[in-house]
Coordinates of C-alpha atoms in Angstrom, one line a residue:
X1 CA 3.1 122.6 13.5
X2 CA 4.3 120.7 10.1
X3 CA 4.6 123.3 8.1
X4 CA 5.5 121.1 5.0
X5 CA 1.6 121.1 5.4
X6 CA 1.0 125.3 4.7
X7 CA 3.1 125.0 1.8
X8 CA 5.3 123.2 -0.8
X9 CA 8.6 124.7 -2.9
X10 CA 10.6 123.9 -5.4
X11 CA 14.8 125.6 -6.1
X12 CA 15.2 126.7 -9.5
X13 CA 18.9 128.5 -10.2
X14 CA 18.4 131.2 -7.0
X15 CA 14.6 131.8 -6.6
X16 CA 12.3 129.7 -4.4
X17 CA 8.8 128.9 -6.1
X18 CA 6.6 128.3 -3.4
X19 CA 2.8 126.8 -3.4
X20 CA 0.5 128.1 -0.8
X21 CA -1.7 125.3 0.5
X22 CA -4.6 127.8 2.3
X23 CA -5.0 130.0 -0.9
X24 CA -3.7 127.9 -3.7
X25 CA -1.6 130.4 -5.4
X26 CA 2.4 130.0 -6.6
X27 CA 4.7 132.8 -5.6
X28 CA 8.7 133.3 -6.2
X29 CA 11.1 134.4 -3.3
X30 CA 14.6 134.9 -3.1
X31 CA 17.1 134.8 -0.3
X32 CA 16.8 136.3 2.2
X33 CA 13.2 136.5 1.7
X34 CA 12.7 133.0 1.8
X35 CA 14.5 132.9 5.0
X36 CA 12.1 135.2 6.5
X37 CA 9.4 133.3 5.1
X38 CA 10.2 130.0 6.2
X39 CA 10.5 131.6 9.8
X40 CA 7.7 133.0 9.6
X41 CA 5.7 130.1 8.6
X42 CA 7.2 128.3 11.7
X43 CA 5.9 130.7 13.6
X44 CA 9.0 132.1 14.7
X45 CA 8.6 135.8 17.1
X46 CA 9.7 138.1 14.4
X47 CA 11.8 139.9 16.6
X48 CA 14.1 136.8 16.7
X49 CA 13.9 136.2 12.6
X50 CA 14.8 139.8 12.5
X51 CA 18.3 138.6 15.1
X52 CA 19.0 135.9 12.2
X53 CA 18.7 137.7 9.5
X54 CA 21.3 140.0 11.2
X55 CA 23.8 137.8 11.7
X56 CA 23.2 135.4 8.7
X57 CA 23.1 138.6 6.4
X58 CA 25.0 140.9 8.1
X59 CA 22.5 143.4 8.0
X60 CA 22.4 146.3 10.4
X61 CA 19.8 146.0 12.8
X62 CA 17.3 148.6 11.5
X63 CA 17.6 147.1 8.3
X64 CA 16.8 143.9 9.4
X65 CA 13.7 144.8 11.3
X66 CA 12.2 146.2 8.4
X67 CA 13.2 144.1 6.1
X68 CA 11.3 141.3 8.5
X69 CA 8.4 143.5 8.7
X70 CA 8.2 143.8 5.5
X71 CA 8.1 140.2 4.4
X72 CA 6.2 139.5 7.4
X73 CA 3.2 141.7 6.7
X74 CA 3.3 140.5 2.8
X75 CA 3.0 137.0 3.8
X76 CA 0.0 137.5 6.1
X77 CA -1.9 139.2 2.9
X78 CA -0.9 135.9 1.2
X79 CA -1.4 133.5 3.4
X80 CA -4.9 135.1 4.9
X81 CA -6.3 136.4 1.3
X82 CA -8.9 135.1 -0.9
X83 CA -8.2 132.7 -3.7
X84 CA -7.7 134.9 -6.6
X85 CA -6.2 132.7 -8.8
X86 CA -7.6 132.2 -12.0
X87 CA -8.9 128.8 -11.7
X88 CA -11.2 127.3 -14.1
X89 CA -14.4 127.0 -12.6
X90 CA -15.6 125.0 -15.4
X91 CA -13.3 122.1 -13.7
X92 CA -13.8 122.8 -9.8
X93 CA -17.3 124.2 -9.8
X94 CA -20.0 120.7 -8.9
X95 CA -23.1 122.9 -9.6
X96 CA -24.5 119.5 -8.0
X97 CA -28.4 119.5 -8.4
X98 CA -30.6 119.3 -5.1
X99 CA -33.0 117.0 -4.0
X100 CA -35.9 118.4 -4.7
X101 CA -34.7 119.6 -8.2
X102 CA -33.9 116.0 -9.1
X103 CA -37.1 114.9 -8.7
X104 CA -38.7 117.8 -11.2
X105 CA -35.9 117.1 -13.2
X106 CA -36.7 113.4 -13.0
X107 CA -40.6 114.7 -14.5
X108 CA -39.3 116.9 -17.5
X109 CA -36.5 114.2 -18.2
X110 CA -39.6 111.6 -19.0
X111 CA -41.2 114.3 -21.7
X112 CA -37.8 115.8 -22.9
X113 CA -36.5 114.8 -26.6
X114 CA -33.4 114.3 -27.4
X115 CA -31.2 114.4 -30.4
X116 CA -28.8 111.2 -30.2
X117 CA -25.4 110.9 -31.7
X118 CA -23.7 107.2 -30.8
X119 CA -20.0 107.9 -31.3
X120 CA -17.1 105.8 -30.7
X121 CA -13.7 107.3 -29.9
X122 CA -10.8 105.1 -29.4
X123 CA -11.9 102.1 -27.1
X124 CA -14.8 103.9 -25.6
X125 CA -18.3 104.1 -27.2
X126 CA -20.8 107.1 -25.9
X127 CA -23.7 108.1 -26.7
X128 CA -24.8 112.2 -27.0
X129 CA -28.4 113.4 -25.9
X130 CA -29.0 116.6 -27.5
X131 CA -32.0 118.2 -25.5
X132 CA -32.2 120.5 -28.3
X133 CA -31.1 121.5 -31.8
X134 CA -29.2 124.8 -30.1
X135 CA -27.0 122.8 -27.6
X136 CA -26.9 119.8 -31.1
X137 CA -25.6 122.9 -33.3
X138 CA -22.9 124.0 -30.7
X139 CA -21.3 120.3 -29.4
X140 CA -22.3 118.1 -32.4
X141 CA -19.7 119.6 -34.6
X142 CA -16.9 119.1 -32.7
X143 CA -17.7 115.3 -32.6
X144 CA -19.2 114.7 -35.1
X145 CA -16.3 113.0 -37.1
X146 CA -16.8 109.9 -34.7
X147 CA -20.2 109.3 -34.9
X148 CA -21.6 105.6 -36.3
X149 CA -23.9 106.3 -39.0
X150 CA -26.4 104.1 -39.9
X151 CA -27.4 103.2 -36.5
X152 CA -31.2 102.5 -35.6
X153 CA -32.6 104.2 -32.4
X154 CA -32.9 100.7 -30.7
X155 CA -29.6 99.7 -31.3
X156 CA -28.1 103.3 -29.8
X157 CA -30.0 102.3 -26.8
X158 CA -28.6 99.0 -26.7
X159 CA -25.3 99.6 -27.0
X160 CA -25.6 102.4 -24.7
X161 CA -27.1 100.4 -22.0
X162 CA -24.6 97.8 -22.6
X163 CA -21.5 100.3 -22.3
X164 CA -23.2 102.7 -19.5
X165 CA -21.7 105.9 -21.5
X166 CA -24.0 108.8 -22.3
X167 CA -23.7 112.3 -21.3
X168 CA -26.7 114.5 -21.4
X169 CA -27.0 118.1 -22.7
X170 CA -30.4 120.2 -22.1
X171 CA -31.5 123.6 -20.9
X172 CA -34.2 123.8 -18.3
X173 CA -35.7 127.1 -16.2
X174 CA -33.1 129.2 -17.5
X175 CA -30.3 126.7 -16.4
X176 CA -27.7 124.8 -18.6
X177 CA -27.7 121.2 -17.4
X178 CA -25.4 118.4 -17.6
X179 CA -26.5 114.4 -17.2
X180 CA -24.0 111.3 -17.3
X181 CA -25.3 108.3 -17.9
X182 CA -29.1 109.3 -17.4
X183 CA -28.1 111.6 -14.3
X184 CA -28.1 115.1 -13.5
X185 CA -24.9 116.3 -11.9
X186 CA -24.3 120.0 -13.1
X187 CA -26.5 123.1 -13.4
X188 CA -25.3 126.4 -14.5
X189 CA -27.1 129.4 -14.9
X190 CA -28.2 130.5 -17.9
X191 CA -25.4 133.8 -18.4
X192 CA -22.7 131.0 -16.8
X193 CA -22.4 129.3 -20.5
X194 CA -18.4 129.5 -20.5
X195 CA -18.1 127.5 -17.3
X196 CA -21.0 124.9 -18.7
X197 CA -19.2 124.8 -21.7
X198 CA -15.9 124.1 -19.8
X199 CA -17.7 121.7 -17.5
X200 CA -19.4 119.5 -20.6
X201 CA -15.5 119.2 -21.6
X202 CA -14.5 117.7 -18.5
X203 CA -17.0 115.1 -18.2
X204 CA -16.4 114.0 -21.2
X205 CA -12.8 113.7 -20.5
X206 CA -13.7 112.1 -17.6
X207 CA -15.6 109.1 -19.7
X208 CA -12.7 109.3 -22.5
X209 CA -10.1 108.4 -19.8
X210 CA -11.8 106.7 -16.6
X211 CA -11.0 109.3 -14.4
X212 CA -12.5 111.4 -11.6
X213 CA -11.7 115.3 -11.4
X214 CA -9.6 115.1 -8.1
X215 CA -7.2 112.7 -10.7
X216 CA -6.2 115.5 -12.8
X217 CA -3.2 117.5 -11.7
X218 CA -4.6 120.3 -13.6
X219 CA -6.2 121.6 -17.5
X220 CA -4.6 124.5 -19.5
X221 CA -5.7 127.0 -22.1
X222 CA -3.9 125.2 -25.1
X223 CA -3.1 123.4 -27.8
X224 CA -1.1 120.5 -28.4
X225 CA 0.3 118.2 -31.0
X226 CA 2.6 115.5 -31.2
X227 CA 4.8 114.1 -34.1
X228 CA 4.9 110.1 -34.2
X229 CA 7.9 109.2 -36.4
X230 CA 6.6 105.7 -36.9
X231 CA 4.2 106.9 -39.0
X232 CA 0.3 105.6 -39.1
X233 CA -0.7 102.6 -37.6
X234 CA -2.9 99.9 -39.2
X235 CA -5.9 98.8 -37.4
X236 CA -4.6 96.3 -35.9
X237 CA -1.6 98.4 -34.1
X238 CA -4.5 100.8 -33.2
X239 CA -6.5 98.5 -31.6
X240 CA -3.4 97.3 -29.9
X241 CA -2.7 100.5 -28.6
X242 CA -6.3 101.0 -27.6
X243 CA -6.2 98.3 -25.1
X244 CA -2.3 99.7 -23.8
X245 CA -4.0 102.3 -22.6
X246 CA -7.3 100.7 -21.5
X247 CA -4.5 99.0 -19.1
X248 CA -2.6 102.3 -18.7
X249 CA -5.6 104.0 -17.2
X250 CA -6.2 100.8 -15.1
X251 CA -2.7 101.1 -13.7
X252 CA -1.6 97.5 -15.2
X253 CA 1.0 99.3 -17.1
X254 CA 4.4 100.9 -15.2
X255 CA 4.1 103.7 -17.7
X256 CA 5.3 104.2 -21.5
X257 CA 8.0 102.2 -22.6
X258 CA 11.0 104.3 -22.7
X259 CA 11.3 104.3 -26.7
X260 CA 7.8 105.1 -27.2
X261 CA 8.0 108.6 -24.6
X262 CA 11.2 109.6 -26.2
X263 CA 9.4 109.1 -30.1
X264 CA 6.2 110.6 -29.1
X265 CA 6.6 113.8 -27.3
X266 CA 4.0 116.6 -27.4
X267 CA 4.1 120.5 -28.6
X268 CA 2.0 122.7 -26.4
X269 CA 1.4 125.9 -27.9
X270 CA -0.4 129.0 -25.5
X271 CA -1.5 131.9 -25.8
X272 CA -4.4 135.1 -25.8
X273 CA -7.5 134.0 -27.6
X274 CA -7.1 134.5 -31.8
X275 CA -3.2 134.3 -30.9
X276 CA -3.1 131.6 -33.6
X277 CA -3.1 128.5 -31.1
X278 CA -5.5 126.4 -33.5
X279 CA -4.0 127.3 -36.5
X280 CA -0.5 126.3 -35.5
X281 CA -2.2 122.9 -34.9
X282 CA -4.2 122.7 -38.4
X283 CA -1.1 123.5 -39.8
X284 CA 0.4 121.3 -38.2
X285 CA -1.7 118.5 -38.6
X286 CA -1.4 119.0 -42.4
X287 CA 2.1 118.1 -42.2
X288 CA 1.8 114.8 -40.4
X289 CA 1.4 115.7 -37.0
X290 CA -1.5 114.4 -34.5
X291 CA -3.7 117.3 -32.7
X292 CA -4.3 115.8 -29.0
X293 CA -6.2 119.2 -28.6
X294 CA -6.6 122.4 -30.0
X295 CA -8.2 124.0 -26.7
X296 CA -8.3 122.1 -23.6
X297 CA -5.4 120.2 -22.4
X298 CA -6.2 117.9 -19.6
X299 CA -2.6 116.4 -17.6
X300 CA -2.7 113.5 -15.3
X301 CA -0.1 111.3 -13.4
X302 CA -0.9 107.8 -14.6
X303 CA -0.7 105.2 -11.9
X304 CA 2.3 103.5 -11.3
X305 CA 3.6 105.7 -14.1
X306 CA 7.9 105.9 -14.5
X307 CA 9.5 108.8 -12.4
X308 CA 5.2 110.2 -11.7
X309 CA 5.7 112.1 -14.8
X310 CA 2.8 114.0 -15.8
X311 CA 1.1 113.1 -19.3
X312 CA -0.9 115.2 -21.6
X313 CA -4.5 112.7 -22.1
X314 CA -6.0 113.7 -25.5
X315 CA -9.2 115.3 -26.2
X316 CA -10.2 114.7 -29.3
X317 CA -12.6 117.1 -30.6
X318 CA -12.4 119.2 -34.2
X319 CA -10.0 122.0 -34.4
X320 CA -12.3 125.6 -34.5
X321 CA -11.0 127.8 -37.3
X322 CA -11.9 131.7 -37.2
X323 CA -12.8 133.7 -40.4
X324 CA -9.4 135.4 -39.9
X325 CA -7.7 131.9 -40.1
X326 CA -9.1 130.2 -43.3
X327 CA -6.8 132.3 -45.8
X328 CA -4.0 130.9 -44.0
X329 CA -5.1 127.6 -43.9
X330 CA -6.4 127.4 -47.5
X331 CA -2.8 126.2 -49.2
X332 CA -3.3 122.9 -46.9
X333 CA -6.7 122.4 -46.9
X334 CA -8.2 123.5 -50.6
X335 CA -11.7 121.7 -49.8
X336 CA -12.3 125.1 -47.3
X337 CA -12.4 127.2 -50.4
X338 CA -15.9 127.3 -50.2
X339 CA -15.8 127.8 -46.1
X340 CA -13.8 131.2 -47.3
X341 CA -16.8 132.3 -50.0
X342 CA -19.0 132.1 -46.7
X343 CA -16.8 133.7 -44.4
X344 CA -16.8 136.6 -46.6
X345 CA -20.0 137.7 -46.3
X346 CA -20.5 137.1 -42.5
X347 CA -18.5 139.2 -39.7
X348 CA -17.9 136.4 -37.8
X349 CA -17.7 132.8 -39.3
X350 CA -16.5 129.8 -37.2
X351 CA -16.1 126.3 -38.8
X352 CA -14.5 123.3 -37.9
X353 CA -11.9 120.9 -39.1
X354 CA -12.8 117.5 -38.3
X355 CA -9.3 115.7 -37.1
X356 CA -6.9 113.8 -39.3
X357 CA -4.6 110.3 -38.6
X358 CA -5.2 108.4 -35.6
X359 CA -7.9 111.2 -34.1
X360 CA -9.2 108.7 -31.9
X361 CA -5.8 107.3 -29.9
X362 CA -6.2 108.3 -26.4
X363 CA -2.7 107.3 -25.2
X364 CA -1.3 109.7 -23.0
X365 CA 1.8 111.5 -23.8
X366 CA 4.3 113.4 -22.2
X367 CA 5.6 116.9 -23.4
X368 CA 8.4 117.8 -24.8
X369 CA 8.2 121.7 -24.7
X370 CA 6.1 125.2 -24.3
X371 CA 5.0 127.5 -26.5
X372 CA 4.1 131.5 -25.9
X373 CA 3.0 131.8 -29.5
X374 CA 1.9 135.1 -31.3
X375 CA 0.8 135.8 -34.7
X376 CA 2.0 138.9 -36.4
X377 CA 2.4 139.8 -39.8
X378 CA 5.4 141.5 -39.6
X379 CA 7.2 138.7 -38.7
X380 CA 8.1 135.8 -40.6
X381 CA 9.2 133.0 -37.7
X382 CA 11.2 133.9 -34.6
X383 CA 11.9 131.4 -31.7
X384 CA 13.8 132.5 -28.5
X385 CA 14.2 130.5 -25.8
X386 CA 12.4 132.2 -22.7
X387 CA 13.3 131.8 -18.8
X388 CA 10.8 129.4 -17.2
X389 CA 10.7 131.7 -14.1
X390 CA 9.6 134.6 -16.0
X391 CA 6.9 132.9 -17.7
X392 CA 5.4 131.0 -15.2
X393 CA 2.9 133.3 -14.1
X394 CA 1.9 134.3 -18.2
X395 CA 1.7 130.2 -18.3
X396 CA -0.5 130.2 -15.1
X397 CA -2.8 132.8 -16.2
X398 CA -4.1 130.0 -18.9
X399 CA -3.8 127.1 -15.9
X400 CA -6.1 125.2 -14.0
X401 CA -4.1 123.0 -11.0
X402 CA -5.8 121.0 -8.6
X403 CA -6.0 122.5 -5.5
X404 CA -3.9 119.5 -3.8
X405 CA 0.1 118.8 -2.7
X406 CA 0.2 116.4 -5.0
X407 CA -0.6 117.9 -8.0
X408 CA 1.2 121.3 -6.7
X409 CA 4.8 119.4 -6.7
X410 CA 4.4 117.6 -9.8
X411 CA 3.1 120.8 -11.2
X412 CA 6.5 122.6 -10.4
X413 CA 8.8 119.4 -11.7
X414 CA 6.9 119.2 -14.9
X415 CA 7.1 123.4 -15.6
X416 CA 10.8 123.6 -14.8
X417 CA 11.7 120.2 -16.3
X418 CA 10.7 121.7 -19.6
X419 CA 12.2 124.0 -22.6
X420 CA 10.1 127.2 -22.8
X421 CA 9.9 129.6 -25.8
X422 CA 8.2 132.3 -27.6
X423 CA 7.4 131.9 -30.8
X424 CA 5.8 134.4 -33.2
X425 CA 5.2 134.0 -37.0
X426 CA 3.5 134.9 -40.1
X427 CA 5.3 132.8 -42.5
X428 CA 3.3 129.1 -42.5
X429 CA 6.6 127.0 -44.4
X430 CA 9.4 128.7 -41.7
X431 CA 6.7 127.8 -38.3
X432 CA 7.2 124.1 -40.1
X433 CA 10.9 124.0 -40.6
X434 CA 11.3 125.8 -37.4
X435 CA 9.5 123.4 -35.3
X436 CA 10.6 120.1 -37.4
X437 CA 14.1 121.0 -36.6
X438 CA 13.7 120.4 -33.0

């Protein structure tokens, strides 16, 4: 049997990190437990592993049987197991609606009304249906800062019909339901909001960047933000860039031009929820920097992309700020002053910060390093360099990768080609000069 097909690894200093195929889940060995492992995954009697790993580790041969045993009856649990892996469901879960379904669906669809938003980000032009002023009050914020005012009702259809882009938001029988372009293609029930919440994101990163869901190598729990030293572009350049990546996402491109990925290189920040992710970014964004997301970062392999590195794709959507977060933010954004009055008499307050510079530039862009960020007010900055290995399962905890090779291996090169670090703060000017100076 190929057993390159059961799973995939990848050397990093003297630990293997293997990907199981069957149960899609990353696990570390080290020698001789890889040894056994591989044997065992060849199918080799383990009575003869146990005779190699005698002789190759000079064991004594008690020691070697149970140390084979051992390994043995740990990679059947792993092998024959359940997927627990926290995968987002939001991204793998195609809730697809059935026949019979469609056709009531098809009924209420003729009666239902909608509030419509006609936004255009970057090169692509989409229309939102609201089914009602709940599901408007929850997603409209967060794109709201791209909408084209002024537009007539006819003329959103028109130019809907003439793109084909619409995505459809609407409750029905106690179900959250998603439609693209006038089609039903998710139902959740009604207590699954965080995965229909999750799911709405997806599509529309789907429509953003062309792609189908089996082309992402996988979505993570963060933010990220990247610095472009060339500073804003003009219209013009924009619209330039606009059509780069129209061709990118086409595969007419070989990738970014060398200057441009070494200029523009991405910050991801993780961590727990109210760890400070958005925060860093409005802060961030204050002092010149572009948020590609504040949430939901989506990573893909362009085609016919240099060395199949994989590229953060932007989602641009307005950064949330918590109640907690507006003092902080105040000094760099004074217009929230009156977001703060509010906040103050309400035990949870959530507004949002509609995004700044070139909020609509979908061009991918690769990353340049991680971030296990904490905020804690007894420290004013402190940045350590942290041991990939150890993180990686804390990083995969906020992961979703596609349950594929392909996207398992360039999983692994991306993680370990990268600088990881913890970073915890309280002081807003030192999180600037610390992260400028890299």
């Amino acid at each position: 049997m190929d057993i390159s097909k059961k799973y995939s690894h990848l050397v990093v200093e003297d630990t293997y990190v293997v990907w199981l195929k069957r149960v899609h889940r990353f696990i570390q060995f080290k020698e001789p437990a890889f040894f056994v492992f591989e044997q065992c995954m060849t199918g080799t009697d383990p009575q003869v592993i146990a005779g190699y790993c005698r002789k190759r580790y000079d064991l004594p041969a008690k020691e070697a049987a149970r140390f084979v045993r051992e390994i043995i009856s740990e990679t059947k649990k792993l092998t024959k197991a359940e997927v627990k892996v926290k995968i987002k469901k939001e991204i793998v879960n195609q809730n697809k609606v059935e026949a019979e379904d469609k056709i009531k669906a098809k009924a209420a669809e003729e009666k239902r009304k909608y509030y419509e938003h006609l936004c255009r980000i970057g090169g692509k032009t989409i229309l939102f249906r609201y089914g009602d002023e709940v599901m408007e009050g929850v997603f409209r914020p967060l794109f709201e800062q791209f909408e084209l005012i002024k537009v007539k009702a006819e003329t959103k259809a028109k130019i809907s019909g003439e793109t084909g882009e619409s995505i459809e938001l609407f409750s029905r029988k106690d179900a959250w339901c998603i439609g693209i372009n006038g089609v039903e293609v998710h139902s959740f029930p009604e207590e699954d909001w965080e995965h229909f919440h999750g799911a709405v994101y997806t599509e529309l990163l789907n429509l953003l960047h062309g792609k189908k869901l089996e082309e992402w190598m996988g979505v993570f729990h963060a933010a990220a933000v990247v610095q472009e030293k060339k500073g804003r572009r003009d219209e013009g350049t924009l619209r330039r860039r606009d059509l780069e990546t129209e061709r990118l996402r086409d595969g007419e491109m070989e990738g970014l031009r060398d200057e441009e990925a070494g200029e523009n290189q991405a910050l991801i920040f993780l961590g727990e929820s109210g760890a400070g992710k958005s925060t860093v970014a409005a802060i961030l964004m204050a002092q010149g920097y572009r948020v590609l997301t504040d949430d939901f970062l989506p990573m893909g392999i362009p085609k016919n992309a240099v060395n199949n590195t994989p590229l953060i794709y932007p989602m641009p959507a307005a950064i949330s700020v918590k109640k907690n977060a507006i003092p902080i933010l105040l000094p760099w954004y004074p217009e929230m002053e009156e977001e703060a009055i509010f906040a103050a008499e309400e035990e949870e307050y959530e507004t949002y910060l509609p995004l700044s510079g070139n909020a609509g530039d979908l061009s991918p862009i690769p990353a340049k390093a991680i971030f296990f960020i904490k905020y804690d007010p007894t420290v004013d900055f402190r940045l350590t360099r942290e041991s990939n290995l150890e993180r990686m399962n804390a990083f995969l905890k906020q992961s979703w990768i596609a349950n594929n090779t392909a996207a398992a291996e360039a999983f692994l090169k991306w993680y370990f080609s990268l600088p990881v670090y913890s970073l915890v703060y309280s002081d807003a000017e030192k999180l600037i000069n610390g992260l400028n100076s890299l």
